[in-house]
XYZ file of C-alpha atoms in Angstrom:
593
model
C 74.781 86.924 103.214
C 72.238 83.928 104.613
C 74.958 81.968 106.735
C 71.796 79.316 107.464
C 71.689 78.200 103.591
C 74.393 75.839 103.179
C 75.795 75.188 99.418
C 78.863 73.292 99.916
C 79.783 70.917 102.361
C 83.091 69.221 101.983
C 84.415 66.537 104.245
C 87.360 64.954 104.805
C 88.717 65.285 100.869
C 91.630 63.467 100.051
C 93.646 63.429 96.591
C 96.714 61.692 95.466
C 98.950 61.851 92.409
C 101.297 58.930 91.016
C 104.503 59.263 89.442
C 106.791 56.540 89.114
C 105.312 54.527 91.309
C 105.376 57.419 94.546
C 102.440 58.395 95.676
C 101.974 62.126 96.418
C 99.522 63.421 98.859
C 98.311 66.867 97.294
C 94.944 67.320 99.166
C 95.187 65.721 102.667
C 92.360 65.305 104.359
C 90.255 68.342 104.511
C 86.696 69.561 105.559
C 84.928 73.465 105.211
C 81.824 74.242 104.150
C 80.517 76.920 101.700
C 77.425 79.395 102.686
C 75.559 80.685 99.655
C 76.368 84.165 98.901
C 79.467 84.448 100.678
C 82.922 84.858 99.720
C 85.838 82.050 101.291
C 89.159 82.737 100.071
C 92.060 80.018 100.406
C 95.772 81.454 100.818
C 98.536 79.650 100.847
C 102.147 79.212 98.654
C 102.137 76.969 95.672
C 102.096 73.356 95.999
C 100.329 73.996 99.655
C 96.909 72.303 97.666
C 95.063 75.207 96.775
C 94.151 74.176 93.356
C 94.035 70.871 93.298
C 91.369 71.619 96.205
C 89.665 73.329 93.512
C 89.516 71.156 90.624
C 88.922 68.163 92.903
C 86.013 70.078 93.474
C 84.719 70.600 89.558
C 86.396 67.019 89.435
C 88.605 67.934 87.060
C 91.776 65.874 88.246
C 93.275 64.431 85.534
C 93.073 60.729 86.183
C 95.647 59.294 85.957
C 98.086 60.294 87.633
C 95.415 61.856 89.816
C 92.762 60.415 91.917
C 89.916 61.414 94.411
C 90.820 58.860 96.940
C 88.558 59.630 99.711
C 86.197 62.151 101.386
C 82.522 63.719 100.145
C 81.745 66.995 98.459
C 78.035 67.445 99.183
C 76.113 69.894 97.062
C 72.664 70.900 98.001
C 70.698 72.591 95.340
C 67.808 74.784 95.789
C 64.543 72.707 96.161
C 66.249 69.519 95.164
C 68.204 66.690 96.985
C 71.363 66.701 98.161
C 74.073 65.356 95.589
C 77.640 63.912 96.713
C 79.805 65.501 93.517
C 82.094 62.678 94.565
C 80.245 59.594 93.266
C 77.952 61.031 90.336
C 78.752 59.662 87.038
C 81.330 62.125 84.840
C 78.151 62.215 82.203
C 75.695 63.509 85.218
C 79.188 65.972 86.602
C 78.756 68.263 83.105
C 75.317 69.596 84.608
C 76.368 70.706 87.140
C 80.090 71.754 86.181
C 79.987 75.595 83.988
C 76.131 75.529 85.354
C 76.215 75.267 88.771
C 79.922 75.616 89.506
C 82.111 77.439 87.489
C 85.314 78.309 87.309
C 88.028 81.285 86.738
C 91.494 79.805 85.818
C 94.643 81.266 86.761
C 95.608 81.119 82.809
C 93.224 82.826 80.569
C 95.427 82.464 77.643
C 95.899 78.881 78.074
C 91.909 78.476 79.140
C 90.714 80.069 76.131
C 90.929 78.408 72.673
C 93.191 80.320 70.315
C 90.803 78.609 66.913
C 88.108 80.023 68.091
C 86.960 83.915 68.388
C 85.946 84.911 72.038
C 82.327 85.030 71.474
C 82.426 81.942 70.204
C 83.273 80.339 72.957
C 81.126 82.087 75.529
C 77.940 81.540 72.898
C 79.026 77.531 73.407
C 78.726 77.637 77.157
C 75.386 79.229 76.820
C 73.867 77.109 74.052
C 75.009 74.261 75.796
C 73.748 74.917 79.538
C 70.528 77.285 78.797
C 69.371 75.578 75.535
C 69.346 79.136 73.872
C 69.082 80.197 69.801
C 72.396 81.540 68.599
C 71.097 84.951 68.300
C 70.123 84.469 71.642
C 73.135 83.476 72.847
C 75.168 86.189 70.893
C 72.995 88.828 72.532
C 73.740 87.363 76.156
C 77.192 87.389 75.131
C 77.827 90.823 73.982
C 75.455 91.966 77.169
C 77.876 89.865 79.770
C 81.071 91.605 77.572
C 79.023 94.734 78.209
C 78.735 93.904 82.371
C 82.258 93.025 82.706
C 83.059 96.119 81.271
C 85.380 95.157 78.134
C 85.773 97.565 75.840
C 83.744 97.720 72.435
C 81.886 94.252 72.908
C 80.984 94.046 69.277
C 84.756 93.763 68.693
C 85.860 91.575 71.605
C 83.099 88.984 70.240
C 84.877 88.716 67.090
C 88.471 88.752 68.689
C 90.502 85.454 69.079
C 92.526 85.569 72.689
C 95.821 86.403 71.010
C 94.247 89.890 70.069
C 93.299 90.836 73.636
C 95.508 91.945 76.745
C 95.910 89.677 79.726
C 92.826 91.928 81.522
C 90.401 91.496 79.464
C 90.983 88.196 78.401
C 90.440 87.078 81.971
C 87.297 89.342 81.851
C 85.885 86.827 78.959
C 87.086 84.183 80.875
C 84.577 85.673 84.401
C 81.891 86.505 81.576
C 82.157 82.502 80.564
C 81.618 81.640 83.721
C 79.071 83.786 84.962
C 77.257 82.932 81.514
C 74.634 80.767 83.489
C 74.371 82.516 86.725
C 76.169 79.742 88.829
C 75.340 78.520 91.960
C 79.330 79.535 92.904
C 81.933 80.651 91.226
C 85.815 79.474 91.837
C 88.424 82.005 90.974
C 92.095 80.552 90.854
C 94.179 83.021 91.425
C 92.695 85.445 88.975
C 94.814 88.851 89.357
C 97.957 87.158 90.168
C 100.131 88.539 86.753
C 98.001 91.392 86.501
C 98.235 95.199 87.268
C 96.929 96.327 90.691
C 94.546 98.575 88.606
C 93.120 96.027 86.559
C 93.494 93.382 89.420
C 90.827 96.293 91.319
C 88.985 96.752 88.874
C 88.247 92.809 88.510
C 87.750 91.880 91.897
C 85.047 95.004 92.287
C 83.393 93.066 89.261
C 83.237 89.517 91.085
C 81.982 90.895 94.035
C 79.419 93.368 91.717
C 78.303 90.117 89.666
C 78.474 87.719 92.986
C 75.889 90.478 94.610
C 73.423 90.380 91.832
C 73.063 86.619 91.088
C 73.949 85.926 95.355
C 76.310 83.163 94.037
C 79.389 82.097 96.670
C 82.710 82.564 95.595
C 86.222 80.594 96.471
C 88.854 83.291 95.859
C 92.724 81.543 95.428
C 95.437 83.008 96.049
C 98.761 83.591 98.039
C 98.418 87.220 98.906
C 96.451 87.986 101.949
C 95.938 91.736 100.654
C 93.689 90.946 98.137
C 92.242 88.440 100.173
C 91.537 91.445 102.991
C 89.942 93.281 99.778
C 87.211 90.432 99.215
C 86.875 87.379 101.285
C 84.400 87.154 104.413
C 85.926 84.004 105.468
C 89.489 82.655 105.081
C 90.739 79.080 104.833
C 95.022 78.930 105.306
C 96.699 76.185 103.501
C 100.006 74.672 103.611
C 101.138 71.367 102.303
C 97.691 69.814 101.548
C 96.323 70.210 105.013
C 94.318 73.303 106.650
C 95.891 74.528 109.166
C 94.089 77.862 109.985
C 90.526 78.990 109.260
C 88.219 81.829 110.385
C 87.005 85.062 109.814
C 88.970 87.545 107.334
C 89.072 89.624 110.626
C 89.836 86.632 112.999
C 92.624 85.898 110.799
C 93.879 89.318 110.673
C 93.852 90.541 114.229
C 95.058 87.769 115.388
C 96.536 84.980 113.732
C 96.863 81.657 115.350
C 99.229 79.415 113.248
C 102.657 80.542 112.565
C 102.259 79.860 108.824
C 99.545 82.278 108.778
C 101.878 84.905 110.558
C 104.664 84.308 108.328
C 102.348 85.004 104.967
C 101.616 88.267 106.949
C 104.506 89.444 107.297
C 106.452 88.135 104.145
C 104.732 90.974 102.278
C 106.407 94.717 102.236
C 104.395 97.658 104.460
C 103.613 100.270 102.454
C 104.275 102.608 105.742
C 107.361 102.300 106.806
C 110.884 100.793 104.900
C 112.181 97.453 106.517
C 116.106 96.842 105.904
C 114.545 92.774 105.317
C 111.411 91.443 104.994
C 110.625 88.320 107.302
C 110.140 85.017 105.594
C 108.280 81.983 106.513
C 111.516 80.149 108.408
C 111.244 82.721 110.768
C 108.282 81.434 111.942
C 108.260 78.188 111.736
C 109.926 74.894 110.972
C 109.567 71.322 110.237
C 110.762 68.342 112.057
C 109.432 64.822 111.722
C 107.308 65.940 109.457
C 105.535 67.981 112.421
C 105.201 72.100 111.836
C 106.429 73.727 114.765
C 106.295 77.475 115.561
C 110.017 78.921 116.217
C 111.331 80.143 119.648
C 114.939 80.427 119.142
C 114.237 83.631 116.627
C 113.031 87.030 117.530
C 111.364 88.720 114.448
C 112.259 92.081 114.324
C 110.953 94.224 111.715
C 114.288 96.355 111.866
C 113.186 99.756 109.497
C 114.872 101.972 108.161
C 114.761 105.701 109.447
C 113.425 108.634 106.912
C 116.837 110.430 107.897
C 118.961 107.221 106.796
C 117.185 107.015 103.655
C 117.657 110.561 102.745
C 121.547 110.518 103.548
C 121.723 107.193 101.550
C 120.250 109.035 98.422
C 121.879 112.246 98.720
C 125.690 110.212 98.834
C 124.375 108.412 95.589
C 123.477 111.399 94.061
C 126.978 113.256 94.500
C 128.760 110.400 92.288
C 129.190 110.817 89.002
C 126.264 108.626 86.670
C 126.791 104.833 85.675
C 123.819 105.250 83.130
C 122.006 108.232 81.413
C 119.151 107.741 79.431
C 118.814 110.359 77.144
C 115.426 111.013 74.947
C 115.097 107.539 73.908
C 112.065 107.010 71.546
C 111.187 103.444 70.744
C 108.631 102.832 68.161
C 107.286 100.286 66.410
C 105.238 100.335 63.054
C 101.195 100.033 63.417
C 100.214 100.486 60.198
C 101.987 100.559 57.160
C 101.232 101.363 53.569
C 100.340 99.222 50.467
C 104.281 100.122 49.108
C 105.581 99.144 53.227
C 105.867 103.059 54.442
C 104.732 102.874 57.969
C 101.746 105.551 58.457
C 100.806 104.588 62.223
C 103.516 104.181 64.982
C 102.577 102.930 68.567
C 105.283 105.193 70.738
C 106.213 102.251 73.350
C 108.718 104.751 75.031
C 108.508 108.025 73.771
C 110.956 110.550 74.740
C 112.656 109.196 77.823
C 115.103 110.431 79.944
C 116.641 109.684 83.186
C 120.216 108.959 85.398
C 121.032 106.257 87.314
C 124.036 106.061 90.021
C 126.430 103.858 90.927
C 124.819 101.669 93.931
C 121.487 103.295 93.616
C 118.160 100.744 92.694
C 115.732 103.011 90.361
C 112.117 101.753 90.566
C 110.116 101.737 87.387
C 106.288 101.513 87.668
C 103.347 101.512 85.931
C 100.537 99.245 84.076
C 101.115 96.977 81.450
C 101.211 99.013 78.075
C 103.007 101.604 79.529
C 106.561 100.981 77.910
C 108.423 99.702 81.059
C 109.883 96.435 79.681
C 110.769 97.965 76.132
C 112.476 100.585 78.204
C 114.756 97.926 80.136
C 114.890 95.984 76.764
C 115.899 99.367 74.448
C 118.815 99.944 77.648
C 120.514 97.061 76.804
C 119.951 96.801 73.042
C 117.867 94.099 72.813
C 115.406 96.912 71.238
C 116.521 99.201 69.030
C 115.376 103.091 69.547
C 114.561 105.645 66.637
C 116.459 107.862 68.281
C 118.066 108.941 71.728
C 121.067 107.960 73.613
C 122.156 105.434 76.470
C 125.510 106.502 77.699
C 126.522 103.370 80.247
C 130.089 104.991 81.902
C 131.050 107.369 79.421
C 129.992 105.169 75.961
C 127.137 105.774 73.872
C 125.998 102.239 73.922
C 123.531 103.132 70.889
C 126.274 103.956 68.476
C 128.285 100.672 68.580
C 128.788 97.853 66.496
C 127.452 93.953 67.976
C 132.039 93.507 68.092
C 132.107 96.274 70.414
C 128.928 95.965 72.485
C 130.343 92.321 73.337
C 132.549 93.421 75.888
C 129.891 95.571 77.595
C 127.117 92.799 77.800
C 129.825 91.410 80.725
C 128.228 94.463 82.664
C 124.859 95.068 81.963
C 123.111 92.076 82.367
C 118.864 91.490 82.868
C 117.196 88.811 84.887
C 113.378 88.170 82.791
C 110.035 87.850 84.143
C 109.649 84.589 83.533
C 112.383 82.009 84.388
C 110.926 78.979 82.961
C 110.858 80.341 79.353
C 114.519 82.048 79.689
C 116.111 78.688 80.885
C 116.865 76.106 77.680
C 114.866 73.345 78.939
C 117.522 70.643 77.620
C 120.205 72.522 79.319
C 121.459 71.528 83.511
C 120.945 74.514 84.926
C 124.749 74.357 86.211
C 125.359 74.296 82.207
C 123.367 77.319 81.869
C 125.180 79.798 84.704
C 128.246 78.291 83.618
C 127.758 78.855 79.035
C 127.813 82.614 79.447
C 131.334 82.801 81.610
C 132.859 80.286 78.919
C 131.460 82.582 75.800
C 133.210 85.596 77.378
C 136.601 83.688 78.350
C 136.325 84.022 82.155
C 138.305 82.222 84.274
C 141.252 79.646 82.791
C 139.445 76.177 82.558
C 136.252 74.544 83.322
C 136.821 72.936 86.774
C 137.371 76.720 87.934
C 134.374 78.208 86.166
C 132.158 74.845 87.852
C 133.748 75.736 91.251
C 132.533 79.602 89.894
C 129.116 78.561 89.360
C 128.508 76.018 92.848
C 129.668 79.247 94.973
C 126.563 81.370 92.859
C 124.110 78.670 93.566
C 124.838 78.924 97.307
C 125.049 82.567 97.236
C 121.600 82.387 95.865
C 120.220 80.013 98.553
C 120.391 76.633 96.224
C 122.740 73.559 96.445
C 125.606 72.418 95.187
C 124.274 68.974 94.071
C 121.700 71.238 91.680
C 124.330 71.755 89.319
C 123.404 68.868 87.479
C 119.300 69.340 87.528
C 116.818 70.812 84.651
C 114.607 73.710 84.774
C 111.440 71.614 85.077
C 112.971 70.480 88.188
C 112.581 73.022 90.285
C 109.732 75.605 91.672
C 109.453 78.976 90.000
C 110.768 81.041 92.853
C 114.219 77.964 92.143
C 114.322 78.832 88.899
C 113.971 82.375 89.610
C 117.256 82.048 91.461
C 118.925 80.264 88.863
C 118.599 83.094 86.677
C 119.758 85.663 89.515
C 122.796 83.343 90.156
C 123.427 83.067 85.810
C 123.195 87.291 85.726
C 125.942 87.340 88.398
C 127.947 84.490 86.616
C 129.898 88.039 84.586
C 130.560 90.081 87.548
C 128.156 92.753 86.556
C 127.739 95.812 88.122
C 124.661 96.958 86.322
C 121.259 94.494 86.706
C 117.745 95.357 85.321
C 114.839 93.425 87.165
C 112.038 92.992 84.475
C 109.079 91.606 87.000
C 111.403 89.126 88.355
C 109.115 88.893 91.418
C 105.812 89.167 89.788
C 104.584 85.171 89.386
C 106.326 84.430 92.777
C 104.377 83.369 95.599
C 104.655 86.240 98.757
C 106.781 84.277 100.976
C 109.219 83.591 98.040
C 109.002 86.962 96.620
C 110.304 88.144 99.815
C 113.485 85.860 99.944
C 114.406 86.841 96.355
C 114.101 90.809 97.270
C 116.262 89.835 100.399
C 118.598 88.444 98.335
C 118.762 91.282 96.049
C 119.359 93.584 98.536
C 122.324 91.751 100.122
C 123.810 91.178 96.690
C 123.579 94.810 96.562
C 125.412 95.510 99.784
C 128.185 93.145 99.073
C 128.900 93.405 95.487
C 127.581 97.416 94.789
C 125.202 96.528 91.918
C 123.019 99.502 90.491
C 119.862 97.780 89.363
C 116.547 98.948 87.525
C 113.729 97.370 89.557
C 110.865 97.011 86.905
C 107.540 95.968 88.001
C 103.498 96.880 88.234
C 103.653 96.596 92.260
C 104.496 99.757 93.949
C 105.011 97.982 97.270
C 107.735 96.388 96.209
C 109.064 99.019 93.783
C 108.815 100.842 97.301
C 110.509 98.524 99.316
C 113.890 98.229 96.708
C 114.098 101.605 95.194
C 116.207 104.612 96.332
C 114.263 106.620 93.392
C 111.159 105.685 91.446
C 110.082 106.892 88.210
C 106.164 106.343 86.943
C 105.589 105.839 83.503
C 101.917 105.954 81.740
C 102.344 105.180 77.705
C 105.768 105.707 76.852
C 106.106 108.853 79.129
C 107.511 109.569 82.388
C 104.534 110.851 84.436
C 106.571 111.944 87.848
C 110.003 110.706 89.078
C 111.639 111.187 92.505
C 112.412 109.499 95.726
C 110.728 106.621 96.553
C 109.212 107.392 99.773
C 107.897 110.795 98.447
C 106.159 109.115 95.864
C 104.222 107.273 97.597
C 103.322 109.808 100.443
C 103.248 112.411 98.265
C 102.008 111.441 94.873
C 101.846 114.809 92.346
C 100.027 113.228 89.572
C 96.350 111.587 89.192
C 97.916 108.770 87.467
C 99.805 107.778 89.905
C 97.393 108.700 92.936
C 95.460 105.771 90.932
C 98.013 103.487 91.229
C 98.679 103.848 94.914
C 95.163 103.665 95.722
C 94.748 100.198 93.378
C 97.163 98.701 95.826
C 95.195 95.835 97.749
C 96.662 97.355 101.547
C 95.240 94.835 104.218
C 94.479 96.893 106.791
C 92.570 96.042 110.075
C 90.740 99.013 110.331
C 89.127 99.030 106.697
C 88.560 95.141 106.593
C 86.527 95.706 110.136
C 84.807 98.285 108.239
C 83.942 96.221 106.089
C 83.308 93.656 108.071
C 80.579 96.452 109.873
C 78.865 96.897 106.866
C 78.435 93.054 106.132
C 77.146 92.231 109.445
């Protein structure tokens, strides 16, 4: 890395957006600079500026209700003069936007076009940059398909985005933008929904790709661990402003801003078991509009002793099971004949068995693919099996009619992965907690079941003056709530997790898993914890069990999974995890310097 050649130089940037007449101040002021061939990641929670940082440097803000209103973003090319990207006309931005800056969306399914097949889009970028032939451009194509490693090129090419899993459609979407060896490339949180495996896998590529072409990279995201995995320098962000930037190592020996030590910590260890995770209010809070860093809390990272966690299990293993899952097989047809006789099945779960106890969280792991949402979805008949049995206290829940299930759905309830698309957008959100208590004829009238639904909103850390608010209202880690608080509107005692965490920002992720765990304690749920990251599988499970398409690979305590992994499958897994630790990033740090 040349830290003399300077690429980017960005001073004092500034961007606003309107609504209604209120002026919001998104990007506030902020200067770095960008060294050619190194690696910068910005961290921070969402709406702290990251991406608007981002487009407002492809100059992509939509305007209106967004506007550049002040500051430079100096580019100097090779051999050529220095260009402000701040005052050149939108028709002179195209060269230099997908040619010398490109970008990696957070979205790829929303990034790509669905009309048009995945080569042909990549082909465009080339033929439109590089001036190439189309045969020319097919052949780079299929050779960047082949360099990102996506499987069978030839087919990919002809693929529309629909036909393609979210990994390797974000894989097109780094072979697009690598398409004309850019100056830099700026990845927007580009492994956020995505396995750890494929999220390693992708950031080895970026770094592979960065090395050959010695392009920079801005790498955005909100968790420092995979910022520890890939960044050389690190800029903290919160609310629009900097507030922190240094070294990956500076940052991670020894933080300076209490923001910055609240991300750290807001994320569960992988080597020990906390009884909370810290949060971010902690650490910090605001007055006057002025951050200041707290005194009047210790921060204790209370944990939990391997002897308490082995009583804990053993008590919840001497009761008698609230759930067994017995050989479950849930198939759907792949192929079926010209007269509709399905020939090909793809076995989503296949064969599945396990027990879970009253009290007791059971983790469920593993990539995408590998059957753990049509598992959770199968438990509470929202998929049907082929065959198998799920016995929920004493009835085989498989062998009743939709009349006699009704009763049941009181006590099995799930909360989804995403919260925005499992809210009715038309509906307050108070409405929506409230709908399921009246359909199952809880509580005599309506100004009890409103009084019902205020004392859930508080329980899950929102206000009583939301009641009357829509979804698009609120952040996702809100709305996230919201559909913890409209699960517990039945009094359940059974709750399956489906990657309720997954989208969330670290520092909220942590305050839902808090609140699950306390909800826990008080109430006695049993949940199934679904979701692709073992450290947080790790941190709420009593058990875990790894699956690998539509089989169980290993099941067992949690703990002993993860210290003692049995199976190469899952050995992978562990090791995918991004872990942040001091002594491998100053190795790597060693071998960069």
């Amino acid at each position: 890395m040349n830290k003399q050649e300077l690429l980017l130089d960005v001073r004092n940037l500034s961007t606003t957006f309107t609504s209604e007449g209120v002026v919001t101040k998104a990007v506030d002021d902020i200067s770095f600079q960008i060294y050619r061939g190194e690696t910068v990641g910005i961290v921070g929670e969402s709406g702290s500026g990251k991406s608007v940082t981002s487009l407002s440097l492809m100059r992509l803000i939509p305007e209106p209700p967004g506007k550049i209103t002040s500051g430079n973003i100096f580019y100097h090319e090779k051999d050529k003069p220095v260009v402000d990207l701040v005052t050149v006309s939108e028709k002179n931005m195209r060269q230099y936007r997908g040619n010398a800056i490109s970008m990696v969306f957070q979205e790829p399914m929303t990034s790509l076009n669905p009309v048009f097949t995945c080569g042909a889009q990549v082909d465009e970028a080339i033929r439109l940059h590089q001036h190439k032939q189309a045969a020319e451009a097919k052949a780079q194509t299929l050779a960047l398909f082949a360099k990102v490693q996506l499987p069978d090129p030839e087919r990919v090419y002809r693929a529309y985005p629909h036909e393609l899993s979210g990994g390797q459609k974000q894989r097109v979407m780094i072979a697009m933008a690598m398409s004309c060896n850019p100056d830099m490339l700026i990845a927007d949180e580009p492994t956020t929904a995505l396995d750890v495996t494929v999220q390693k896998t992708i950031l080895e590529l970026m770094l592979e790709l960065k090395n050959t072409i010695n392009s920079s990279i801005i790498f955005i995201t909100h968790d420092l661990g995979v910022i520890a995995e890939i960044a050389d320098r690190v800029l903290v962000m919160y609310k629009g402003r900097i507030v922190e930037q240094g070294t990956v190592l500076d940052i991670f020996e020894n933080p300076q801003h209490p923001y910055t030590k609240g991300l750290m910590a807001c994320r569960p260890p992988l080597e020990k078991r906390l009884r909370r995770l810290p949060v971010i209010a902690d650490f910090m809070y605001e007055q006057d509009g002025q951050l200041h860093e707290r005194t009047d809390i210790q921060v204790t990272q209370d944990t939990v002793s391997v002897t308490e966690t082995e009583n804990r299990l053993q008590s919840l293993l001497q009761q008698e099971p609230i759930l067994q899952v017995r050989n479950i097989k849930t198939w759907f047809p792949a192929e079926k004949s010209f007269f509709g006789k399905t020939q090909k099945w793809v076995k989503a779960v296949d064969d599945v068995s396990f027990d879970v106890y009253p009290g007791e969280t059971l983790g469920l792991v593993g990539e995408s693919g590998c059957g753990k949402t049509t598992l959770g979805r199968t438990i509470i008949r929202l998929a049907d099996p082929i065959s198998g049995e799920v016995i929920f206290k004493g009835k085989n829940l498989m062998a009743l009619s939709q009349r006699e299930l009704k009763p049941i759905r009181k006590e099995i309830q799930i909360i989804f992965q995403d919260p925005y698309s499992s809210l009715n957008p038309r509906m307050s959100i108070g409405n929506a907690i409230k709908e399921p208590m009246q359909v199952h004829g809880l509580y005599s009238h309506d100004k009890e079941r409103k009084e019902k639904v205020i004392e859930l909103l508080e329980k899950t850390g929102m206000k009583a003056d939301h009641f009357n608010r829509y979804p698009h209202e609120f952040s996702g880690g809100q709305r996230q709530r919201v559909c913890i608080a409209r699960a517990l509107a039945l009094n359940p005692q059974f709750i399956i997790c489906d990657e309720s965490v997954s989208a969330l920002d670290v520092s909220v992720q942590a305050q839902v898993l808090n609140l699950l765990i306390n909800l826990r304690q008080e109430f006695g749920f049993s949940y199934i914890f679904i979701s692709h990251d073992l450290s947080v599988v790790k941190f709420m499970s009593d058990r875990m069990v790894v699956m690998n398409k539509g089989v169980i690979e290993e099941m067992g305590p949690a703990d002993t999974i993860y210290h003692n992994p049995q199976k190469d499958y899952t050995r992978k897994l562990i090791n995918a995890i991004p872990k942040g630790q001091i002594a491998d990033i100053r190795q790597r740090f060693m071998q960069l310097h």
